[in-house]
mmCIF file of C-alpha atoms in Angstrom:
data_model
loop_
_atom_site.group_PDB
_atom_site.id
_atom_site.type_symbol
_atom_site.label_atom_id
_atom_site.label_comp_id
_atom_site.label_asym_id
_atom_site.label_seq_id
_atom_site.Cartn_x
_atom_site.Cartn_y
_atom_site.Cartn_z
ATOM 1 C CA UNK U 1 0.000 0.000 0.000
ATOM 2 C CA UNK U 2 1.043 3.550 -0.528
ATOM 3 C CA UNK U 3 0.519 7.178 0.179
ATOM 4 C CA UNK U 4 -0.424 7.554 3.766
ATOM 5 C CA UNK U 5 -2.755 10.178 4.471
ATOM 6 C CA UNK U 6 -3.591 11.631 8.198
ATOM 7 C CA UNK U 7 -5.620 10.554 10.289
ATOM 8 C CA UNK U 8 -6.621 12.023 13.842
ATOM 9 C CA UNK U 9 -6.498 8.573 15.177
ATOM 10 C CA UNK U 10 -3.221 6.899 16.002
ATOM 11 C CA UNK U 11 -3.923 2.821 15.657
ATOM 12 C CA UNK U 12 -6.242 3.818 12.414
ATOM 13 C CA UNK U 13 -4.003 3.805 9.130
ATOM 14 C CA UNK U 14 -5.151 5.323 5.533
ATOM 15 C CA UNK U 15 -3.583 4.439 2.520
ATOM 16 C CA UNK U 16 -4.375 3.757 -1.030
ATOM 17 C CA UNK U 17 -4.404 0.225 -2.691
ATOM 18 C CA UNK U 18 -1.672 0.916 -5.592
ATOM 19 C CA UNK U 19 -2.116 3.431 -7.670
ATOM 20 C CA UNK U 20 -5.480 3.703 -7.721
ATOM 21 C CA UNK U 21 -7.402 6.384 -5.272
ATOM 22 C CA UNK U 22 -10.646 4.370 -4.693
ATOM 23 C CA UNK U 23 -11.342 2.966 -2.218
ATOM 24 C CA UNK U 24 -9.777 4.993 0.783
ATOM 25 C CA UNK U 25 -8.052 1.670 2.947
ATOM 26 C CA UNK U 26 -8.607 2.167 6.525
ATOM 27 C CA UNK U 27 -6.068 -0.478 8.605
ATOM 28 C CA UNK U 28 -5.659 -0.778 12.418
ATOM 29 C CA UNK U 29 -1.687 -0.081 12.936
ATOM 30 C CA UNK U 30 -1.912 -2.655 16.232
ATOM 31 C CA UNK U 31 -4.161 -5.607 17.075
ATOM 32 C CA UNK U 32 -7.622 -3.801 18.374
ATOM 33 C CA UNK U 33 -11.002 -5.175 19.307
ATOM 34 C CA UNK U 34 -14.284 -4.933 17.054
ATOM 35 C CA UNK U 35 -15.722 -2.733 19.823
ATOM 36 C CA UNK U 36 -12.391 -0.593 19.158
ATOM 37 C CA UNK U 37 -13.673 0.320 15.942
ATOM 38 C CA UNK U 38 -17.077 1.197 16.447
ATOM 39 C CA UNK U 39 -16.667 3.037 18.793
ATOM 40 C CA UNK U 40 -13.851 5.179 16.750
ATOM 41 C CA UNK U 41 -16.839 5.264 13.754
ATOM 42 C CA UNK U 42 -19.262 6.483 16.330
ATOM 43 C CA UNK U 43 -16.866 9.187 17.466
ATOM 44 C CA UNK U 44 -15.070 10.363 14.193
ATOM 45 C CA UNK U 45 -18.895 10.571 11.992
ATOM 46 C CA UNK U 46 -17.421 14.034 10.609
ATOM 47 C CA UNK U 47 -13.582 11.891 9.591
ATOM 48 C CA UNK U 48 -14.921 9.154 8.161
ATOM 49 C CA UNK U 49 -17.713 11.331 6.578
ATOM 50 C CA UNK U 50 -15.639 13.562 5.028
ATOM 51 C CA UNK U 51 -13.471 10.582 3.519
ATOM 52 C CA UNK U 52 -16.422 8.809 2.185
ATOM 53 C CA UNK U 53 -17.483 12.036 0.232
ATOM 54 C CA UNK U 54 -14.380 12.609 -1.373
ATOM 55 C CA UNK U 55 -13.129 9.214 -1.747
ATOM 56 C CA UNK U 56 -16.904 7.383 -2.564
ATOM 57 C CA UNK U 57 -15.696 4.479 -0.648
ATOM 58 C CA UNK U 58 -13.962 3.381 2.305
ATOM 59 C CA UNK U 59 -12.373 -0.368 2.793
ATOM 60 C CA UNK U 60 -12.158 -1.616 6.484
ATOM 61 C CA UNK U 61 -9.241 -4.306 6.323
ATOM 62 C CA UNK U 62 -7.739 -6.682 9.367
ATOM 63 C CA UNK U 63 -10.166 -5.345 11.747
ATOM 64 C CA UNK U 64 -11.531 -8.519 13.751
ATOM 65 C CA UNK U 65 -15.475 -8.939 12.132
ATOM 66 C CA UNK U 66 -16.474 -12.652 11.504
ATOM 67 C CA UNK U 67 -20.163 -12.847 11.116
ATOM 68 C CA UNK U 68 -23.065 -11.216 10.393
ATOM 69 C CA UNK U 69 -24.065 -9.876 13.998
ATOM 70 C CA UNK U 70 -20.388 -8.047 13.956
ATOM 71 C CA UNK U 71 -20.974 -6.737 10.531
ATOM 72 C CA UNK U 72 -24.426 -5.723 11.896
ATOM 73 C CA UNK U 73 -23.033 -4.023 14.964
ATOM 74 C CA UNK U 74 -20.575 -1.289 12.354
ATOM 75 C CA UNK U 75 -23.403 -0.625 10.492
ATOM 76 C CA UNK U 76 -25.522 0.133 13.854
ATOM 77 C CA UNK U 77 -22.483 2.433 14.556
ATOM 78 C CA UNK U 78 -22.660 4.752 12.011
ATOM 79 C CA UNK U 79 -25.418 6.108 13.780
ATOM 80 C CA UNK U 80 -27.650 5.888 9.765
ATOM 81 C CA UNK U 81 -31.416 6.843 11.015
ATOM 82 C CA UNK U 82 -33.307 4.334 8.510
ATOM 83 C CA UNK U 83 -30.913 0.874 7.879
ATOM 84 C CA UNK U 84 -32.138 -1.323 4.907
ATOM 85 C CA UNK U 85 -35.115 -3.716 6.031
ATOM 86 C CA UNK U 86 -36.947 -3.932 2.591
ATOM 87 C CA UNK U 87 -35.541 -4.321 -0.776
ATOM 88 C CA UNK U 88 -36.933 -3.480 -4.414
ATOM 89 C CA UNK U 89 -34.417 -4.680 -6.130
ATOM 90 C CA UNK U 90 -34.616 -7.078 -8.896
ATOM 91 C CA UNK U 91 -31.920 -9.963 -7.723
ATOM 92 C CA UNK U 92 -32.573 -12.671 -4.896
ATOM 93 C CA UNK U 93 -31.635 -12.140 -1.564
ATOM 94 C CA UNK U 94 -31.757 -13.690 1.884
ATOM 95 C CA UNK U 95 -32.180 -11.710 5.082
ATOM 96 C CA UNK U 96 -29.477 -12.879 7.222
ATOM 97 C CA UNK U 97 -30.567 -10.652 10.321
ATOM 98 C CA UNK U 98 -32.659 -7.647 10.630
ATOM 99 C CA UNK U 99 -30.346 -5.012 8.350
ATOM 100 C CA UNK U 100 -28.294 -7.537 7.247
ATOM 101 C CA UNK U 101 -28.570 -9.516 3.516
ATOM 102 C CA UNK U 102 -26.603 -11.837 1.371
ATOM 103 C CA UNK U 103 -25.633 -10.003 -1.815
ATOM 104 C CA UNK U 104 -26.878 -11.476 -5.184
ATOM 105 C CA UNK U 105 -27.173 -15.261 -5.515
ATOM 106 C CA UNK U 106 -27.095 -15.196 -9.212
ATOM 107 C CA UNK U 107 -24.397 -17.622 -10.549
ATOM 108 C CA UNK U 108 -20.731 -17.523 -9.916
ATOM 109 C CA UNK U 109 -20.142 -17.689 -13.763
ATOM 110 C CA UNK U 110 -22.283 -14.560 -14.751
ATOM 111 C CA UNK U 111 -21.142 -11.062 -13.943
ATOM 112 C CA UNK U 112 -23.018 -8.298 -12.366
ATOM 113 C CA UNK U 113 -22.712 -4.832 -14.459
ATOM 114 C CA UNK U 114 -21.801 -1.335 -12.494
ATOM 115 C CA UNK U 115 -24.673 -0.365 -11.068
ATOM 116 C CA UNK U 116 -25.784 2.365 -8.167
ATOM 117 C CA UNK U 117 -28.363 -0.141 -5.977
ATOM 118 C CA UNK U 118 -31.788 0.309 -7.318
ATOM 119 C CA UNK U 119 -30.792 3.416 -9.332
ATOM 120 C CA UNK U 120 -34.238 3.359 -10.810
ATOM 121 C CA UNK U 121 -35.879 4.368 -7.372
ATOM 122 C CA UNK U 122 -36.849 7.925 -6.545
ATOM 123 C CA UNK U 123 -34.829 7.244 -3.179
ATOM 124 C CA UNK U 124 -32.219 5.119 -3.630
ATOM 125 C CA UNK U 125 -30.117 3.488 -0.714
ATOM 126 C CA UNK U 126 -27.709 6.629 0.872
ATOM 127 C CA UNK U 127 -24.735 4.394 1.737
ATOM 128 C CA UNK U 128 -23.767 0.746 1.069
ATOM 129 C CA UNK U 129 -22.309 -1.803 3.532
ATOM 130 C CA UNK U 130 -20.580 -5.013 2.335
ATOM 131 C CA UNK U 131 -19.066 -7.451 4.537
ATOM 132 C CA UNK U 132 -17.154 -10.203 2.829
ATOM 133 C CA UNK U 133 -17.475 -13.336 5.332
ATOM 134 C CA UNK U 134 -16.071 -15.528 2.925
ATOM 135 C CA UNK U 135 -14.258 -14.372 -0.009
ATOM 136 C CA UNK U 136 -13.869 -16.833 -2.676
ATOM 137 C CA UNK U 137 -10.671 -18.446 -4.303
ATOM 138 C CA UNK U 138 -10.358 -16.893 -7.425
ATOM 139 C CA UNK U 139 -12.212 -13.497 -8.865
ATOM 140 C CA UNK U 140 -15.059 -12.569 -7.085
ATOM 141 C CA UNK U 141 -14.105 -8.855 -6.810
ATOM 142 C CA UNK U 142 -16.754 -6.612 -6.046
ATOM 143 C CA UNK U 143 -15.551 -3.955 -8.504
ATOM 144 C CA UNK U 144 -15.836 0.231 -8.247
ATOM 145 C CA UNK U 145 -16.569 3.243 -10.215
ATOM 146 C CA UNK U 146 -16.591 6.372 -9.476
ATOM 147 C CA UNK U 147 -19.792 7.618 -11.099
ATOM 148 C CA UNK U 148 -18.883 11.164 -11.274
ATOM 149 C CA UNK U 149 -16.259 10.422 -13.650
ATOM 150 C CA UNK U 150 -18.410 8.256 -15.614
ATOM 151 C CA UNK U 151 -20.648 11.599 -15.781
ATOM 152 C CA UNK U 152 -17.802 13.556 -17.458
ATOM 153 C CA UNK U 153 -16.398 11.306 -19.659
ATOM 154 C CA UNK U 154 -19.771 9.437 -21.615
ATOM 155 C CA UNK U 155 -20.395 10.201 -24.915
ATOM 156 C CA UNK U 156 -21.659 13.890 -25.257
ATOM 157 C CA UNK U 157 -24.689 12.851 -27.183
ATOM 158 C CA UNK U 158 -25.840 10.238 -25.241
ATOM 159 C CA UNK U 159 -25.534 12.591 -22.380
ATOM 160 C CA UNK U 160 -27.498 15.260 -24.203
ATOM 161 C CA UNK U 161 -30.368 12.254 -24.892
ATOM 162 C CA UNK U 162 -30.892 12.018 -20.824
ATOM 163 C CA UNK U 163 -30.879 15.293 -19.953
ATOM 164 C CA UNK U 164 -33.594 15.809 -22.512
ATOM 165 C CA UNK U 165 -35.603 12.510 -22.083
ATOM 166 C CA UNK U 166 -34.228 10.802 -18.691
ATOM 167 C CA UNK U 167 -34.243 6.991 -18.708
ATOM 168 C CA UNK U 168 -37.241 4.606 -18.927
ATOM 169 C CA UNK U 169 -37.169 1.084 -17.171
ATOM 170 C CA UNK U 170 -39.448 -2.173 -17.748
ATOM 171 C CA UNK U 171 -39.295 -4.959 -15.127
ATOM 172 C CA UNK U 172 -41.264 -8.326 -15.804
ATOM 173 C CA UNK U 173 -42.034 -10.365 -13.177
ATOM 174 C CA UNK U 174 -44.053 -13.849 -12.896
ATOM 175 C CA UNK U 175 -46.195 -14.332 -9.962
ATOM 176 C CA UNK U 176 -46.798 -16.311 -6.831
ATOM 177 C CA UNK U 177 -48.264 -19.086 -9.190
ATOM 178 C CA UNK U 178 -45.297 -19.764 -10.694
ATOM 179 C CA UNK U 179 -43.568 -21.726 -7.961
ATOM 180 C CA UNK U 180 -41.197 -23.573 -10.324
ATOM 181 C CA UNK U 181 -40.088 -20.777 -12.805
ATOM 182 C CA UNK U 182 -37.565 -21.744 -14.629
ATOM 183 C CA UNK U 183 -34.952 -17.967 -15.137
ATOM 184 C CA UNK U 184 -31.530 -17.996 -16.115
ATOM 185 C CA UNK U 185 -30.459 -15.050 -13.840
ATOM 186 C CA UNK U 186 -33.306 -16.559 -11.384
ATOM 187 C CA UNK U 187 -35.331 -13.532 -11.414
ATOM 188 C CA UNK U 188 -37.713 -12.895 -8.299
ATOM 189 C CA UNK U 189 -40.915 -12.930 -8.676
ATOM 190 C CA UNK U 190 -43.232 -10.116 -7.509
ATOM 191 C CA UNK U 191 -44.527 -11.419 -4.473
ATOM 192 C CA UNK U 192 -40.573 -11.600 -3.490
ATOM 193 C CA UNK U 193 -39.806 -8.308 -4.149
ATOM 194 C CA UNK U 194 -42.702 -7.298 -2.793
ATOM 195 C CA UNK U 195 -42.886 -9.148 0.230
ATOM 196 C CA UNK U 196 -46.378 -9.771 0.011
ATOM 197 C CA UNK U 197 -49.294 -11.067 -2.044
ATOM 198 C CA UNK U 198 -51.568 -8.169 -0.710
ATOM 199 C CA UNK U 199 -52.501 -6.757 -4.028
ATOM 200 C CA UNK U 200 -53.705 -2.873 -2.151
ATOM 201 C CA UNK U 201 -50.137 -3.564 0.093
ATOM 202 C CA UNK U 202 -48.591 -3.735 -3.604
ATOM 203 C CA UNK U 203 -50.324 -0.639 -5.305
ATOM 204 C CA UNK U 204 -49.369 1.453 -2.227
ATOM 205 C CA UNK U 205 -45.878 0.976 -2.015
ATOM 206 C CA UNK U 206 -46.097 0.975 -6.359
ATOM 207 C CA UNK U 207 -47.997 4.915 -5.851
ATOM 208 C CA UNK U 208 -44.507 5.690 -3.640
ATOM 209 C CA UNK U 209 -42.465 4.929 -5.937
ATOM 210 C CA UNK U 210 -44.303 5.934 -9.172
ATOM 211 C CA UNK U 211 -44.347 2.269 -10.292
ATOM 212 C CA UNK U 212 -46.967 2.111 -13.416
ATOM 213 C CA UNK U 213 -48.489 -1.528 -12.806
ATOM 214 C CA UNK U 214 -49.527 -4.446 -15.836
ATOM 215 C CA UNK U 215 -50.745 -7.204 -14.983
ATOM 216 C CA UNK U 216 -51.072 -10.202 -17.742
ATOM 217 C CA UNK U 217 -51.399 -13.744 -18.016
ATOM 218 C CA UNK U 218 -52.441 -15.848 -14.630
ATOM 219 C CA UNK U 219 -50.700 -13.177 -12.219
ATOM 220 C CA UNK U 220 -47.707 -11.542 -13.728
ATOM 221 C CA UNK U 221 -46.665 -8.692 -13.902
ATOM 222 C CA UNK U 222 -44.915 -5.836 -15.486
ATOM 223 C CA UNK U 223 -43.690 -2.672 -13.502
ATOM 224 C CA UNK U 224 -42.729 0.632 -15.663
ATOM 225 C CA UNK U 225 -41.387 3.844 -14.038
ATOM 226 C CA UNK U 226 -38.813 6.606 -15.355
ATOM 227 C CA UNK U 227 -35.936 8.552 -13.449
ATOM 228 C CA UNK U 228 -33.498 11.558 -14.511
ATOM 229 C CA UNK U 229 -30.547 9.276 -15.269
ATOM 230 C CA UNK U 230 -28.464 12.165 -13.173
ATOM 231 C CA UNK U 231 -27.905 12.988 -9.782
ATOM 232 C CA UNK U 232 -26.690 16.062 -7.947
ATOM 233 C CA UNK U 233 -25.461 14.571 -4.745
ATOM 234 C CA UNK U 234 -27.166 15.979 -1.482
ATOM 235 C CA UNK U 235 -24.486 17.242 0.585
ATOM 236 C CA UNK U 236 -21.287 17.901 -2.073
ATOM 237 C CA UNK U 237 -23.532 18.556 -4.932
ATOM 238 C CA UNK U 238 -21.486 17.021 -7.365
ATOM 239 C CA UNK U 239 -23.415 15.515 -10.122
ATOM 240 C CA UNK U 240 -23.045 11.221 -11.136
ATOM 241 C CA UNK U 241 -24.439 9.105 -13.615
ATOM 242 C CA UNK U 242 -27.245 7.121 -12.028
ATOM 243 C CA UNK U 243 -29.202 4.671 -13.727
ATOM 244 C CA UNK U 244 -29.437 1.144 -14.358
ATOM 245 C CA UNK U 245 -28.777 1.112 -18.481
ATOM 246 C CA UNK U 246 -25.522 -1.029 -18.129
ATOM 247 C CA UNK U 247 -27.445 -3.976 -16.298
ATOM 248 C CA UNK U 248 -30.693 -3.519 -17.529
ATOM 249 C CA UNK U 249 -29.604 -3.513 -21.640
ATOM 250 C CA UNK U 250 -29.756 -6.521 -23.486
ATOM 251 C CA UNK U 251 -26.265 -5.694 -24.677
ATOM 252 C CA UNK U 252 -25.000 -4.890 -21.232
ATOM 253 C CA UNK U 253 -23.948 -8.598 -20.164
ATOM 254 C CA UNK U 254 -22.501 -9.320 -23.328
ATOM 255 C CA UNK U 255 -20.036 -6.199 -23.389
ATOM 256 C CA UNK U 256 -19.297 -7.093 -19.686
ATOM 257 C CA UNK U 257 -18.147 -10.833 -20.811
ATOM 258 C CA UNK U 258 -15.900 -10.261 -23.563
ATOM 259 C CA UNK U 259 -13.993 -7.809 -21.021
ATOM 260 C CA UNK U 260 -13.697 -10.146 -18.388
ATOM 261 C CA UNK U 261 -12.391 -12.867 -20.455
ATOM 262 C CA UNK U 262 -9.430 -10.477 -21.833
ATOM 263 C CA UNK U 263 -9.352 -9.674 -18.053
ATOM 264 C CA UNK U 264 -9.076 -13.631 -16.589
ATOM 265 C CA UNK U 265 -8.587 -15.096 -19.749
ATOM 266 C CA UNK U 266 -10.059 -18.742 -19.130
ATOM 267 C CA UNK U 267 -12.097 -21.329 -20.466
ATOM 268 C CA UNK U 268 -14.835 -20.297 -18.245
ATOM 269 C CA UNK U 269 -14.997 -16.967 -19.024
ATOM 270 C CA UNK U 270 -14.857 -17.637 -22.986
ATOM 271 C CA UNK U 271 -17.573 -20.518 -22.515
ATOM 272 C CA UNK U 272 -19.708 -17.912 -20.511
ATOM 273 C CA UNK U 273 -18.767 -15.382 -23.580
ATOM 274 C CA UNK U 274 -19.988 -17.269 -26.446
ATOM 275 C CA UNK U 275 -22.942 -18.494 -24.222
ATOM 276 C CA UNK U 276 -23.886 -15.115 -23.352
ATOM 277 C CA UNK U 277 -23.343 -13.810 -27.049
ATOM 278 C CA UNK U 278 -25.798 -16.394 -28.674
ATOM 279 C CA UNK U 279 -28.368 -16.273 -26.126
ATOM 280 C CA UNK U 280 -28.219 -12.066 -26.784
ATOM 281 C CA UNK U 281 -28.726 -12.872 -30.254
ATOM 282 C CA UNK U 282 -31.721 -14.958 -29.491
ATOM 283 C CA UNK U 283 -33.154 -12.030 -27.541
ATOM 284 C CA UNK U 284 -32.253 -9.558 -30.206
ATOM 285 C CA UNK U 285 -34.309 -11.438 -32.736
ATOM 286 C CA UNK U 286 -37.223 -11.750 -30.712
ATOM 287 C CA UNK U 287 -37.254 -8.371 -30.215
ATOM 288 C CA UNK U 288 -37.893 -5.978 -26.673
ATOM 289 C CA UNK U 289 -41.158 -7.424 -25.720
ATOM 290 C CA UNK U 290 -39.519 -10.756 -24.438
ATOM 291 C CA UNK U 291 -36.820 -9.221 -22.098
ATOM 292 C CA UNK U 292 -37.707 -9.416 -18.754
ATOM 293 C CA UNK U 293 -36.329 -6.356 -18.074
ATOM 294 C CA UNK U 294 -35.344 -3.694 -20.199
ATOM 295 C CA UNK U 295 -34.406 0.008 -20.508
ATOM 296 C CA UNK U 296 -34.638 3.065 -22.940
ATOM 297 C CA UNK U 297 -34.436 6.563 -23.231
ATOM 298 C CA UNK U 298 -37.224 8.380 -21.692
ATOM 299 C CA UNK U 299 -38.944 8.789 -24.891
ATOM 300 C CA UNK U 300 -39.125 5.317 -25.754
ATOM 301 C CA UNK U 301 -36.066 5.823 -27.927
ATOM 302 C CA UNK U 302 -34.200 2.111 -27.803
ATOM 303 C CA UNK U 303 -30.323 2.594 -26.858
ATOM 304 C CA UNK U 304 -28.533 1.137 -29.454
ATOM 305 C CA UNK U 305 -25.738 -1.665 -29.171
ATOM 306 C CA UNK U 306 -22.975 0.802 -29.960
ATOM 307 C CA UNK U 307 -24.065 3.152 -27.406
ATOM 308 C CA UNK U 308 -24.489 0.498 -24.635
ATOM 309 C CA UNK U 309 -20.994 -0.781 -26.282
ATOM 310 C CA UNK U 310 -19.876 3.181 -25.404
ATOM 311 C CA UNK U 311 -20.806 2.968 -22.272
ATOM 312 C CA UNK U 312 -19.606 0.159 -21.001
ATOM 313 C CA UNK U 313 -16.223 0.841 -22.262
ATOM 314 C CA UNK U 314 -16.454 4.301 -20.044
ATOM 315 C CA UNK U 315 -17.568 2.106 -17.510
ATOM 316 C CA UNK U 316 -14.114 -0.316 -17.500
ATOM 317 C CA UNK U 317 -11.676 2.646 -18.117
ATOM 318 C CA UNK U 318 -12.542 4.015 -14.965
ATOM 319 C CA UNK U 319 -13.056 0.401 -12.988
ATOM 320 C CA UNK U 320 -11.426 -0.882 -9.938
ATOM 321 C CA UNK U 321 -11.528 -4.521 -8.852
ATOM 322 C CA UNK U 322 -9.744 -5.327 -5.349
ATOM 323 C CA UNK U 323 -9.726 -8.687 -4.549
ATOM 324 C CA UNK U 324 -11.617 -9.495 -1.127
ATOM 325 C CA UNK U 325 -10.483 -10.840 1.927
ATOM 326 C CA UNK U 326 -12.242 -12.482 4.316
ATOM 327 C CA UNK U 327 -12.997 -9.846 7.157
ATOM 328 C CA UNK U 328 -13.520 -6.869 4.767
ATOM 329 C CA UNK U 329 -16.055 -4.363 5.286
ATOM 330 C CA UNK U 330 -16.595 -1.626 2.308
ATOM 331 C CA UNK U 331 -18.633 1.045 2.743
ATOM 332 C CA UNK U 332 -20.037 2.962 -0.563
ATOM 333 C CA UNK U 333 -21.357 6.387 -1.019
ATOM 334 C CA UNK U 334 -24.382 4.911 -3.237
ATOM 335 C CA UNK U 335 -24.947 8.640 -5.162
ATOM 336 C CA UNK U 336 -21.274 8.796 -6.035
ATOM 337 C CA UNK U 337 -19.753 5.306 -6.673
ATOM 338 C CA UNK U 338 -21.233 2.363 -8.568
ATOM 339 C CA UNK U 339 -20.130 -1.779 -7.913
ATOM 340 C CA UNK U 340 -20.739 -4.941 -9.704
ATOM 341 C CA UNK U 341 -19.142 -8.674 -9.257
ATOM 342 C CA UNK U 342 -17.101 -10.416 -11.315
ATOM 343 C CA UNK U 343 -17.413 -14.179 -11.864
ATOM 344 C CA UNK U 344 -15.400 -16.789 -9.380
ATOM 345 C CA UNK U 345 -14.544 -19.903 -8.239
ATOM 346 C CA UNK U 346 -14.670 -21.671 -5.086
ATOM 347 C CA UNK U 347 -17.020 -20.870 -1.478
ATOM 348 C CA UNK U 348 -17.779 -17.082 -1.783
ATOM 349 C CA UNK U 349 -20.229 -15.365 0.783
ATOM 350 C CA UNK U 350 -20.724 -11.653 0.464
ATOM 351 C CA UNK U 351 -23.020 -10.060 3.194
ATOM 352 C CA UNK U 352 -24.645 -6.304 2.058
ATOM 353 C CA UNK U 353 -26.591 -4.249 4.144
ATOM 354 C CA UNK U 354 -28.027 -0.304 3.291
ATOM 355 C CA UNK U 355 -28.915 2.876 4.456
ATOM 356 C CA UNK U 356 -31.988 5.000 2.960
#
């Protein structure tokens, strides 16, 4: 690790993984207690703070947290008024205990794009916690961007299209009759996301969030809503790209793959590749209507494959992928800096938890 910075805390050390500025490493310089550090979080909220707006992310590393009830216990000390109890999101997840999730159970072998959690919310999650109580033998890296760079560097005219027409998302989900769905990326199904199979319990938390609801078939259905794409952060005010185009794009995995198999360059990853690239044909051919999600500009207006290709090349100039280790905790400024997961091998058990 290099360049140091100060801290106002003796047995707390900062430093930089590499060359790279993101995230901001914080290491204890002698052997300390888990109560040792949250306490120092409780006490230094304006240090750490500070750090996590300019930096977008902070990395706790060797500090002494083995399970989910210690992970639970730093997120209780940051002293957040509203921690995560209820997710929208679109991937599976298991509550672990009260604030405290697995992250995605999709498949080792598929990647997750860059994303800002549930981006296409009119509140997204404030921070992000991840805890990694078992990182994995190879790859696995829960990879960063900082989405304020992303913001200055896309493609001018694909900038210009969101400022004038925002972004327009379309999420399909079966229902609780289909108990034996069969989904690739083992979509949930509404009652999941949900949390209920109240049908008044679903159109009132739809009406927060400006979900447009279409139902079809048996009992599935299709949610529709629109967001800015941008967002001026609360308290810096700097502005990020914010929206869910590079996961929700039919192009978006395929881009992703290719990368990563320059990146790990193994049999897997090209098998995953060529998988991925036929079954995005297939979807290509039978046109929008069968994704089961999908995104566009505000207008309607389709984004093309060579601007999602644009995109996502923005997306890997700017990425960072740390490898875990077991103990980590990363906390992410959710309006500034975006993560994903690459594919891996071997026992891998990432815990997340939120603030709103």
């Amino acid at each position: 690790m290099t360049q140091s910075t100060a801290t106002q805390t003796k047995w707390i050390r900062k430093s930089f993984i590499g060359e790279t500025k993101l995230p901001l490493v914080y290491e204890p310089s002698e052997e300390k207690e888990l109560v040792d550090l949250t306490k120092w979080i409780q006490k230094n909220q304006k240090e750490w703070r500070e750090d996590l707006e300019t930096h977008g992310a902070i990395l706790f590393r060797g500090f002494p947290v083995h399970e989910a009830t210690d992970f639970q216990s730093i997120l209780f000390a940051t002293e957040e008024k509203k921690l995560g109890e209820f997710y929208l999101g679109t991937s599976p997840r298991d509550q672990v205990v009260k604030h405290v999730f697995t992250a995605s159970e999709l498949p080792p072998h598929y990647p997750i794009m860059q994303h800002a959690e549930m981006s296409f919310l009119d509140n997204p999650p404030k921070l992000l916690f991840f805890y990694a109580e078992k990182a994995s033998e190879t790859g696995g890296e829960t990879p960063l961007t900082d989405l304020r760079d992303i913001y200055k560097d896309i493609n001018p005219k694909i900038k210009e299209k969101i400022e004038n027409h925002g972004i327009r998302y379309r999420r399909r989900y079966d229902g609780p009759s289909q108990k034996a769905r069969f989904s690739l990326w083992k979509t949930k199904r509404w009652d999941e996301m949900f949390g209920t199979t109240n049908l008044e319990e679903v159109k009132k938390i739809s009406k927060q969030n400006r979900f447009q609801l279409d139902w079809f078939g048996k009992d599935s259905l299709t949610i529709t809503n629109e967001q800015s794409g941008f967002r001026v952060h609360p308290e810096a005010k700097t502005i990020a790209w914010h929206n869910h185009s590079q996961t929700f794009h039919y192009q978006a995995a395929v881009s992703e793959v290719w990368k990563i198999f320059k990146k790990q360059k193994t049999i897997r990853s090209l098998g995953v590749a060529l998988l991925l690239t036929l079954l995005t044909t297939i979807k290509r051919i039978a046109g929008s209507e069968s994704h089961d999600v999908h995104v566009t500009y505000g207008n309607g207006e389709e984004i093309s494959a060579n601007e999602m290709k644009s995109i996502s090349d923005v997306f890997w100039k700017h990425l960072v992928a740390i490898p875990w280790q077991t103990g980590d905790v990363l906390i992410i400024d959710n309006l500034s800096v975006s993560h994903g997961r690459l594919p891996f091998t071997g026992p891998r058990r990432i815990l997340v938890g939120w603030s709103d």
